[in-house]
């Protein structure tokens, strides 16, 4: 009886070890990498079937039995790279990681910074060999894009129809993407990022007015903290009937290569619907692609009684003033500090 009992124990141990080894090391039929998509809310049964269907595991049932005996497993939805040479333990380890974006071969990752004008965007895409300038601009001015906000853009007297609406972000552009595809991608990013915020805040201004104001804030602000303050200055000027007098709107009318660092008196008097030294209210259109912080500042600006602002001494921000006398004093102080430093 002792020998029989010993034999039975050995058999049980062998079976147990063999089962564990099988579960841990079982392979699928293919050693090639495969992108597996785990849907939101997928349970172990569904995930096991997906892995079996894609030939990552040889048996959905055996993987399910192995995984069900593990503690604290939380599979992450999204795209995961697996292959059939992985053990069950390795597969589970990968599926518990938050997946990183998978970039196909030949993809160009391009960043469009906040404050870029359409002309900057075209230059960057062209320099990477991603667009034909003429085709891109034809789509910008005349392409058909299925977005309500695009159809609502007023186009009269504007330099470029989609200025301000090509959302600044990082994009993965495939070799197969056309000029239309790239623009549509950027407009989709605008819709995804901006429209929900606009609908939530529900400002009294139209979306186009918000984009115009945000583009000015984007070009005038030096740091994030002052964006709502600068927006408040410009809204105060509109409220009291004062000209916006933004140098950035006038500079927009110049080509990038001929743009002056400082405007002359004559240049502030040039006749243009973008010249806020000559025309009251907002300019006729946006002057750049504003980021989300500037757009939010244009919707939820800071309430104050500042009317003026000028760059501070070290150039890290602005000094805000309620009166012209305060403004002139701050400007003189900055200029004196620069003279003292030999600038």
Short mmCIF file of C-alpha atoms in Angstrom, two decimals:
data_model
loop_
_atom_site.label_atom_id
_atom_site.label_comp_id
_atom_site.label_asym_id
_atom_site.label_seq_id
_atom_site.Cartn_x
_atom_site.Cartn_y
_atom_site.Cartn_z
CA UNK A 1 0.00 0.00 0.00
CA UNK A 2 2.86 2.36 0.82
CA UNK A 3 4.41 1.71 -2.58
CA UNK A 4 1.07 2.23 -4.33
CA UNK A 5 0.48 5.47 -2.42
CA UNK A 6 3.98 6.68 -3.26
CA UNK A 7 3.40 5.83 -6.93
CA UNK A 8 0.12 7.73 -6.97
CA UNK A 9 1.76 10.79 -5.41
CA UNK A 10 4.53 10.70 -8.00
CA UNK A 11 1.98 10.44 -10.83
CA UNK A 12 -0.02 13.38 -9.46
CA UNK A 13 3.13 15.48 -9.13
CA UNK A 14 4.20 14.63 -12.67
CA UNK A 15 0.77 15.52 -14.04
CA UNK A 16 0.72 18.78 -12.10
CA UNK A 17 4.20 19.78 -13.25
CA UNK A 18 3.40 18.83 -16.85
CA UNK A 19 0.20 20.86 -16.72
CA UNK A 20 2.00 23.92 -15.37
CA UNK A 21 4.75 23.60 -17.96
CA UNK A 22 2.14 23.23 -20.70
CA UNK A 23 0.20 26.28 -19.58
CA UNK A 24 3.29 28.43 -19.22
CA UNK A 25 5.09 27.42 -22.39
CA UNK A 26 2.29 26.55 -24.81
CA UNK A 27 2.90 28.22 -28.16
CA UNK A 28 0.69 29.20 -31.05
CA UNK A 29 1.29 28.33 -34.65
CA UNK A 30 3.07 31.48 -35.79
CA UNK A 31 6.18 33.26 -34.59
CA UNK A 32 5.40 36.46 -36.49
CA UNK A 33 4.35 39.60 -34.67
CA UNK A 34 0.62 40.22 -34.79
CA UNK A 35 -1.30 43.29 -33.66
CA UNK A 36 -4.12 42.15 -31.39
CA UNK A 37 -6.91 44.58 -30.54
CA UNK A 38 -8.54 44.13 -27.14
CA UNK A 39 -11.98 45.82 -27.21
CA UNK A 40 -13.17 47.96 -24.32
CA UNK A 41 -14.87 45.82 -21.69
CA UNK A 42 -13.63 42.51 -23.13
CA UNK A 43 -13.58 39.66 -20.63
CA UNK A 44 -11.30 36.64 -20.40
CA UNK A 45 -13.56 34.47 -22.58
CA UNK A 46 -13.57 36.99 -25.44
CA UNK A 47 -9.84 37.69 -25.13
CA UNK A 48 -9.04 33.97 -25.17
CA UNK A 49 -11.08 33.52 -28.35
CA UNK A 50 -9.31 36.47 -29.99
CA UNK A 51 -5.90 35.01 -29.13
CA UNK A 52 -6.88 31.60 -30.48
CA UNK A 53 -8.36 33.05 -33.67
CA UNK A 54 -5.17 35.01 -34.34
CA UNK A 55 -3.05 31.88 -33.71
CA UNK A 56 -1.32 33.41 -30.69
CA UNK A 57 -2.40 30.51 -28.43
CA UNK A 58 -3.09 26.96 -29.53
CA UNK A 59 -6.16 26.62 -27.33
CA UNK A 60 -8.54 29.29 -26.06
CA UNK A 61 -9.67 26.89 -23.33
CA UNK A 62 -6.18 26.18 -22.00
CA UNK A 63 -5.26 29.88 -21.99
CA UNK A 64 -8.51 30.71 -20.21
CA UNK A 65 -7.84 28.03 -17.56
CA UNK A 66 -4.29 29.29 -17.03
CA UNK A 67 -5.28 32.96 -16.83
CA UNK A 68 -8.18 32.28 -14.48
CA UNK A 69 -5.71 30.87 -11.92
CA UNK A 70 -3.63 34.08 -11.90
CA UNK A 71 -4.21 36.85 -9.38
CA UNK A 72 -5.00 40.51 -10.04
CA UNK A 73 -5.01 40.32 -13.83
CA UNK A 74 -6.31 43.47 -15.55
CA UNK A 75 -6.16 43.40 -19.34
CA UNK A 76 -5.77 46.76 -21.08
CA UNK A 77 -7.92 47.64 -24.07
CA UNK A 78 -6.22 48.74 -27.27
CA UNK A 79 -3.65 47.39 -29.71
CA UNK A 80 -0.97 44.99 -28.43
CA UNK A 81 1.88 43.32 -30.36
CA UNK A 82 2.05 39.58 -29.65
CA UNK A 83 3.36 36.45 -31.36
CA UNK A 84 2.80 32.71 -31.08
CA UNK A 85 6.25 32.06 -29.59
CA UNK A 86 5.24 33.80 -26.37
CA UNK A 87 4.38 31.77 -23.28
CA UNK A 88 1.05 32.32 -21.58
CA UNK A 89 2.84 34.25 -18.83
CA UNK A 90 4.47 36.53 -21.43
CA UNK A 91 1.17 37.10 -23.22
CA UNK A 92 -0.54 38.08 -19.99
CA UNK A 93 2.32 40.40 -19.10
CA UNK A 94 1.97 42.24 -22.44
CA UNK A 95 -1.82 42.44 -22.26
CA UNK A 96 -1.63 44.08 -18.83
CA UNK A 97 0.52 46.97 -20.10
CA UNK A 98 -1.08 50.16 -21.35
CA UNK A 99 -0.49 49.85 -25.10
CA UNK A 100 1.73 52.35 -26.87
CA UNK A 101 0.70 53.75 -30.26
CA UNK A 102 1.82 51.52 -33.10
CA UNK A 103 3.45 53.48 -35.90
CA UNK A 104 3.47 51.67 -39.27
CA UNK A 105 6.67 51.60 -41.32
CA UNK A 106 7.11 54.67 -43.48
CA UNK A 107 5.10 56.88 -41.14
CA UNK A 108 6.31 60.45 -40.67
CA UNK A 109 5.59 61.93 -37.23
CA UNK A 110 5.15 65.69 -37.60
CA UNK A 111 4.53 68.23 -34.85
CA UNK A 112 2.62 71.42 -35.62
CA UNK A 113 3.35 73.84 -32.75
CA UNK A 114 0.78 76.18 -31.25
CA UNK A 115 0.92 79.57 -32.95
CA UNK A 116 1.96 78.25 -36.35
CA UNK A 117 0.33 80.04 -39.25
CA UNK A 118 -0.91 78.16 -42.27
CA UNK A 119 2.22 79.27 -44.11
CA UNK A 120 4.40 77.71 -41.39
CA UNK A 121 2.40 74.49 -41.56
CA UNK A 122 2.81 74.28 -45.34
CA UNK A 123 6.56 74.90 -45.05
CA UNK A 124 7.00 72.16 -42.46
CA UNK A 125 4.97 69.56 -44.35
CA UNK A 126 6.67 70.42 -47.63
CA UNK A 127 10.15 70.26 -46.10
CA UNK A 128 9.38 66.69 -44.97
CA UNK A 129 8.30 65.73 -48.48
CA UNK A 130 4.72 65.08 -47.41
CA UNK A 131 2.77 67.48 -49.63
CA UNK A 132 2.71 69.32 -52.90
CA UNK A 133 2.29 73.00 -52.01
CA UNK A 134 -0.19 73.85 -54.75
CA UNK A 135 -2.40 70.82 -54.15
CA UNK A 136 -2.38 71.46 -50.40
CA UNK A 137 -3.39 75.09 -50.83
CA UNK A 138 -6.13 74.19 -53.30
CA UNK A 139 -7.62 71.88 -50.69
CA UNK A 140 -7.26 74.55 -47.99
CA UNK A 141 -9.18 77.10 -50.03
CA UNK A 142 -11.64 74.91 -51.93
CA UNK A 143 -11.62 71.36 -50.55
CA UNK A 144 -14.86 69.85 -49.28
CA UNK A 145 -14.64 68.71 -45.65
CA UNK A 146 -17.57 67.25 -43.76
CA UNK A 147 -17.51 69.41 -40.63
CA UNK A 148 -20.21 71.87 -39.59
CA UNK A 149 -17.64 74.36 -38.31
CA UNK A 150 -15.89 74.41 -41.70
CA UNK A 151 -19.14 75.11 -43.50
CA UNK A 152 -19.78 77.98 -41.07
CA UNK A 153 -16.44 79.76 -41.65
CA UNK A 154 -16.97 83.22 -43.20
CA UNK A 155 -14.56 83.50 -46.11
CA UNK A 156 -15.02 87.07 -47.36
CA UNK A 157 -11.78 89.11 -47.36
CA UNK A 158 -9.78 86.40 -45.56
CA UNK A 159 -6.27 85.58 -46.65
CA UNK A 160 -6.77 81.83 -46.07
CA UNK A 161 -10.04 79.99 -45.45
CA UNK A 162 -8.80 77.40 -42.91
CA UNK A 163 -6.34 79.63 -41.03
CA UNK A 164 -6.73 78.94 -37.32
CA UNK A 165 -8.62 75.67 -37.77
CA UNK A 166 -5.71 73.32 -38.51
CA UNK A 167 -5.25 72.15 -34.95
CA UNK A 168 -1.69 72.24 -33.56
CA UNK A 169 -0.71 68.73 -32.50
CA UNK A 170 1.55 65.80 -33.41
CA UNK A 171 0.38 63.79 -36.40
CA UNK A 172 1.43 60.44 -37.85
CA UNK A 173 1.31 60.81 -41.62
CA UNK A 174 1.45 57.74 -43.85
CA UNK A 175 2.95 57.68 -47.34
CA UNK A 176 -0.56 57.00 -48.66
CA UNK A 177 -2.03 60.16 -47.11
CA UNK A 178 -3.02 62.79 -49.64
CA UNK A 179 -3.09 66.55 -49.05
CA UNK A 180 -6.83 66.23 -48.40
CA UNK A 181 -6.23 63.43 -45.87
CA UNK A 182 -3.73 65.51 -43.90
CA UNK A 183 -6.00 68.55 -43.75
CA UNK A 184 -8.98 66.38 -42.81
CA UNK A 185 -6.91 64.81 -40.01
CA UNK A 186 -6.10 68.25 -38.60
CA UNK A 187 -9.72 69.38 -38.85
CA UNK A 188 -10.79 66.18 -37.10
CA UNK A 189 -8.38 67.02 -34.28
CA UNK A 190 -9.96 70.48 -34.05
CA UNK A 191 -13.41 68.95 -33.80
CA UNK A 192 -12.32 66.43 -31.17
CA UNK A 193 -10.41 68.91 -29.00
CA UNK A 194 -12.20 72.23 -29.41
CA UNK A 195 -15.88 71.61 -30.14
CA UNK A 196 -16.59 69.75 -26.83
CA UNK A 197 -14.98 72.62 -24.87
CA UNK A 198 -16.92 75.23 -26.84
CA UNK A 199 -20.20 73.36 -26.29
CA UNK A 200 -19.50 72.94 -22.57
CA UNK A 201 -18.63 76.59 -21.94
CA UNK A 202 -21.24 77.84 -24.43
CA UNK A 203 -19.85 81.39 -24.81
CA UNK A 204 -21.89 84.18 -26.35
CA UNK A 205 -19.34 84.60 -29.13
CA UNK A 206 -19.47 82.48 -32.28
CA UNK A 207 -16.88 79.76 -32.70
CA UNK A 208 -15.18 81.80 -35.41
CA UNK A 209 -14.95 84.83 -33.11
CA UNK A 210 -13.41 82.61 -30.43
CA UNK A 211 -10.82 81.23 -32.86
CA UNK A 212 -9.92 84.74 -34.02
CA UNK A 213 -9.50 86.04 -30.46
CA UNK A 214 -7.59 82.91 -29.42
CA UNK A 215 -5.20 83.31 -32.34
CA UNK A 216 -4.38 86.86 -31.20
CA UNK A 217 -3.88 85.67 -27.61
CA UNK A 218 -1.63 82.88 -28.91
CA UNK A 219 0.63 85.35 -30.70
CA UNK A 220 0.66 87.97 -27.92
CA UNK A 221 1.08 85.80 -24.80
CA UNK A 222 4.52 84.84 -23.52
CA UNK A 223 3.42 82.34 -20.87
CA UNK A 224 0.33 80.26 -20.15
CA UNK A 225 -0.68 82.05 -16.95
CA UNK A 226 -1.25 85.37 -18.71
CA UNK A 227 -3.40 84.08 -21.58
CA UNK A 228 -6.76 84.70 -19.82
CA UNK A 229 -5.49 88.13 -18.69
CA UNK A 230 -4.54 89.16 -22.22
CA UNK A 231 -7.88 87.92 -23.53
CA UNK A 232 -9.54 90.08 -20.85
CA UNK A 233 -7.61 93.15 -22.04
CA UNK A 234 -8.82 92.72 -25.62
CA UNK A 235 -12.41 92.06 -24.54
CA UNK A 236 -12.24 95.20 -22.37
CA UNK A 237 -11.10 97.21 -25.40
CA UNK A 238 -13.97 95.85 -27.50
CA UNK A 239 -16.43 96.60 -24.69
CA UNK A 240 -15.43 100.27 -24.42
CA UNK A 241 -15.08 100.77 -28.18
CA UNK A 242 -11.30 101.00 -28.15
CA UNK A 243 -9.20 99.67 -31.04
CA UNK A 244 -7.46 96.36 -30.29
CA UNK A 245 -4.15 97.72 -31.63
CA UNK A 246 -2.51 94.30 -31.83
CA UNK A 247 0.80 94.33 -33.72
CA UNK A 248 0.38 90.60 -34.37
CA UNK A 249 -2.68 91.17 -36.56
CA UNK A 250 -0.84 93.71 -38.72
CA UNK A 251 2.27 91.54 -39.04
CA UNK A 252 0.10 88.68 -40.32
CA UNK A 253 -0.44 90.60 -43.58
CA UNK A 254 3.30 90.47 -44.35
CA UNK A 255 4.97 87.46 -45.93
CA UNK A 256 7.03 85.44 -43.46
CA UNK A 257 10.34 86.54 -44.98
CA UNK A 258 9.51 90.26 -44.99
CA UNK A 259 7.79 90.54 -41.63
CA UNK A 260 9.13 93.45 -39.53
CA UNK A 261 10.18 92.85 -35.93
CA UNK A 262 8.78 96.24 -34.94
CA UNK A 263 6.03 98.02 -36.88
CA UNK A 264 6.56 101.53 -38.14
CA UNK A 265 3.89 104.20 -37.78
CA UNK A 266 3.21 103.95 -41.52
CA UNK A 267 2.73 100.19 -41.27
CA UNK A 268 0.14 100.57 -38.52
CA UNK A 269 -1.82 102.79 -40.91
CA UNK A 270 -1.89 100.37 -43.84
CA UNK A 271 -5.34 99.56 -45.16
CA UNK A 272 -6.13 95.93 -44.34
CA UNK A 273 -9.08 94.15 -42.70
CA UNK A 274 -6.47 92.58 -40.41
CA UNK A 275 -5.19 95.99 -39.22
CA UNK A 276 -6.60 96.44 -35.73
CA UNK A 277 -4.96 99.86 -35.52
CA UNK A 278 -7.35 101.06 -38.21
CA UNK A 279 -10.46 98.88 -37.86
CA UNK A 280 -12.52 98.40 -34.70
CA UNK A 281 -13.24 94.99 -33.24
CA UNK A 282 -11.71 91.69 -34.23
CA UNK A 283 -9.79 91.31 -37.49
CA UNK A 284 -11.52 89.59 -40.37
CA UNK A 285 -10.02 86.19 -39.58
CA UNK A 286 -7.62 84.20 -37.37
CA UNK A 287 -3.90 84.93 -37.65
CA UNK A 288 -2.53 81.56 -36.46
CA UNK A 289 -3.51 78.14 -35.13
CA UNK A 290 -4.25 78.67 -31.44
CA UNK A 291 -3.67 75.94 -28.89
CA UNK A 292 -6.34 74.74 -26.50
CA UNK A 293 -5.16 77.01 -23.65
CA UNK A 294 -5.57 80.11 -25.80
CA UNK A 295 -8.95 78.90 -27.02
CA UNK A 296 -10.07 78.36 -23.43
CA UNK A 297 -8.75 81.80 -22.50
CA UNK A 298 -10.83 83.32 -25.30
CA UNK A 299 -13.92 81.57 -23.92
CA UNK A 300 -13.26 82.07 -20.20
CA UNK A 301 -11.18 85.20 -19.99
CA UNK A 302 -10.09 86.89 -16.78
CA UNK A 303 -12.40 89.64 -15.58
CA UNK A 304 -10.42 92.78 -14.68
CA UNK A 305 -10.14 96.46 -15.62
CA UNK A 306 -6.80 96.35 -17.44
CA UNK A 307 -6.70 98.13 -20.80
CA UNK A 308 -2.97 98.03 -21.63
CA UNK A 309 -0.06 95.62 -21.43
CA UNK A 310 3.62 95.83 -22.29
CA UNK A 311 6.51 93.38 -22.08
CA UNK A 312 8.16 93.18 -18.67
CA UNK A 313 11.85 93.86 -18.10
CA UNK A 314 13.13 90.31 -18.52
CA UNK A 315 10.75 89.35 -21.34
CA UNK A 316 9.09 86.51 -19.42
CA UNK A 317 5.64 88.08 -19.47
CA UNK A 318 3.76 91.36 -19.52
CA UNK A 319 2.96 94.23 -17.18
CA UNK A 320 -0.75 95.08 -17.21
CA UNK A 321 -2.06 98.61 -16.67
CA UNK A 322 -5.41 100.28 -16.12
CA UNK A 323 -4.47 103.71 -17.42
CA UNK A 324 -2.30 105.10 -20.20
CA UNK A 325 -0.11 106.83 -17.60
CA UNK A 326 0.58 103.49 -15.87
CA UNK A 327 1.26 101.87 -19.22
CA UNK A 328 3.73 104.58 -20.28
CA UNK A 329 5.51 104.37 -16.93
CA UNK A 330 5.93 100.58 -17.27
CA UNK A 331 7.23 101.01 -20.82
CA UNK A 332 9.76 103.65 -19.72
CA UNK A 333 10.94 101.44 -16.87
CA UNK A 334 11.56 98.55 -19.25
CA UNK A 335 13.38 100.73 -21.75
CA UNK A 336 15.57 102.22 -19.03
CA UNK A 337 16.46 98.77 -17.75
CA UNK A 338 17.46 97.73 -21.25
CA UNK A 339 19.61 100.83 -21.68
CA UNK A 340 21.32 100.13 -18.35
CA UNK A 341 22.19 96.65 -19.62
CA UNK A 342 23.46 98.02 -22.91
CA UNK A 343 20.62 96.60 -24.97
#
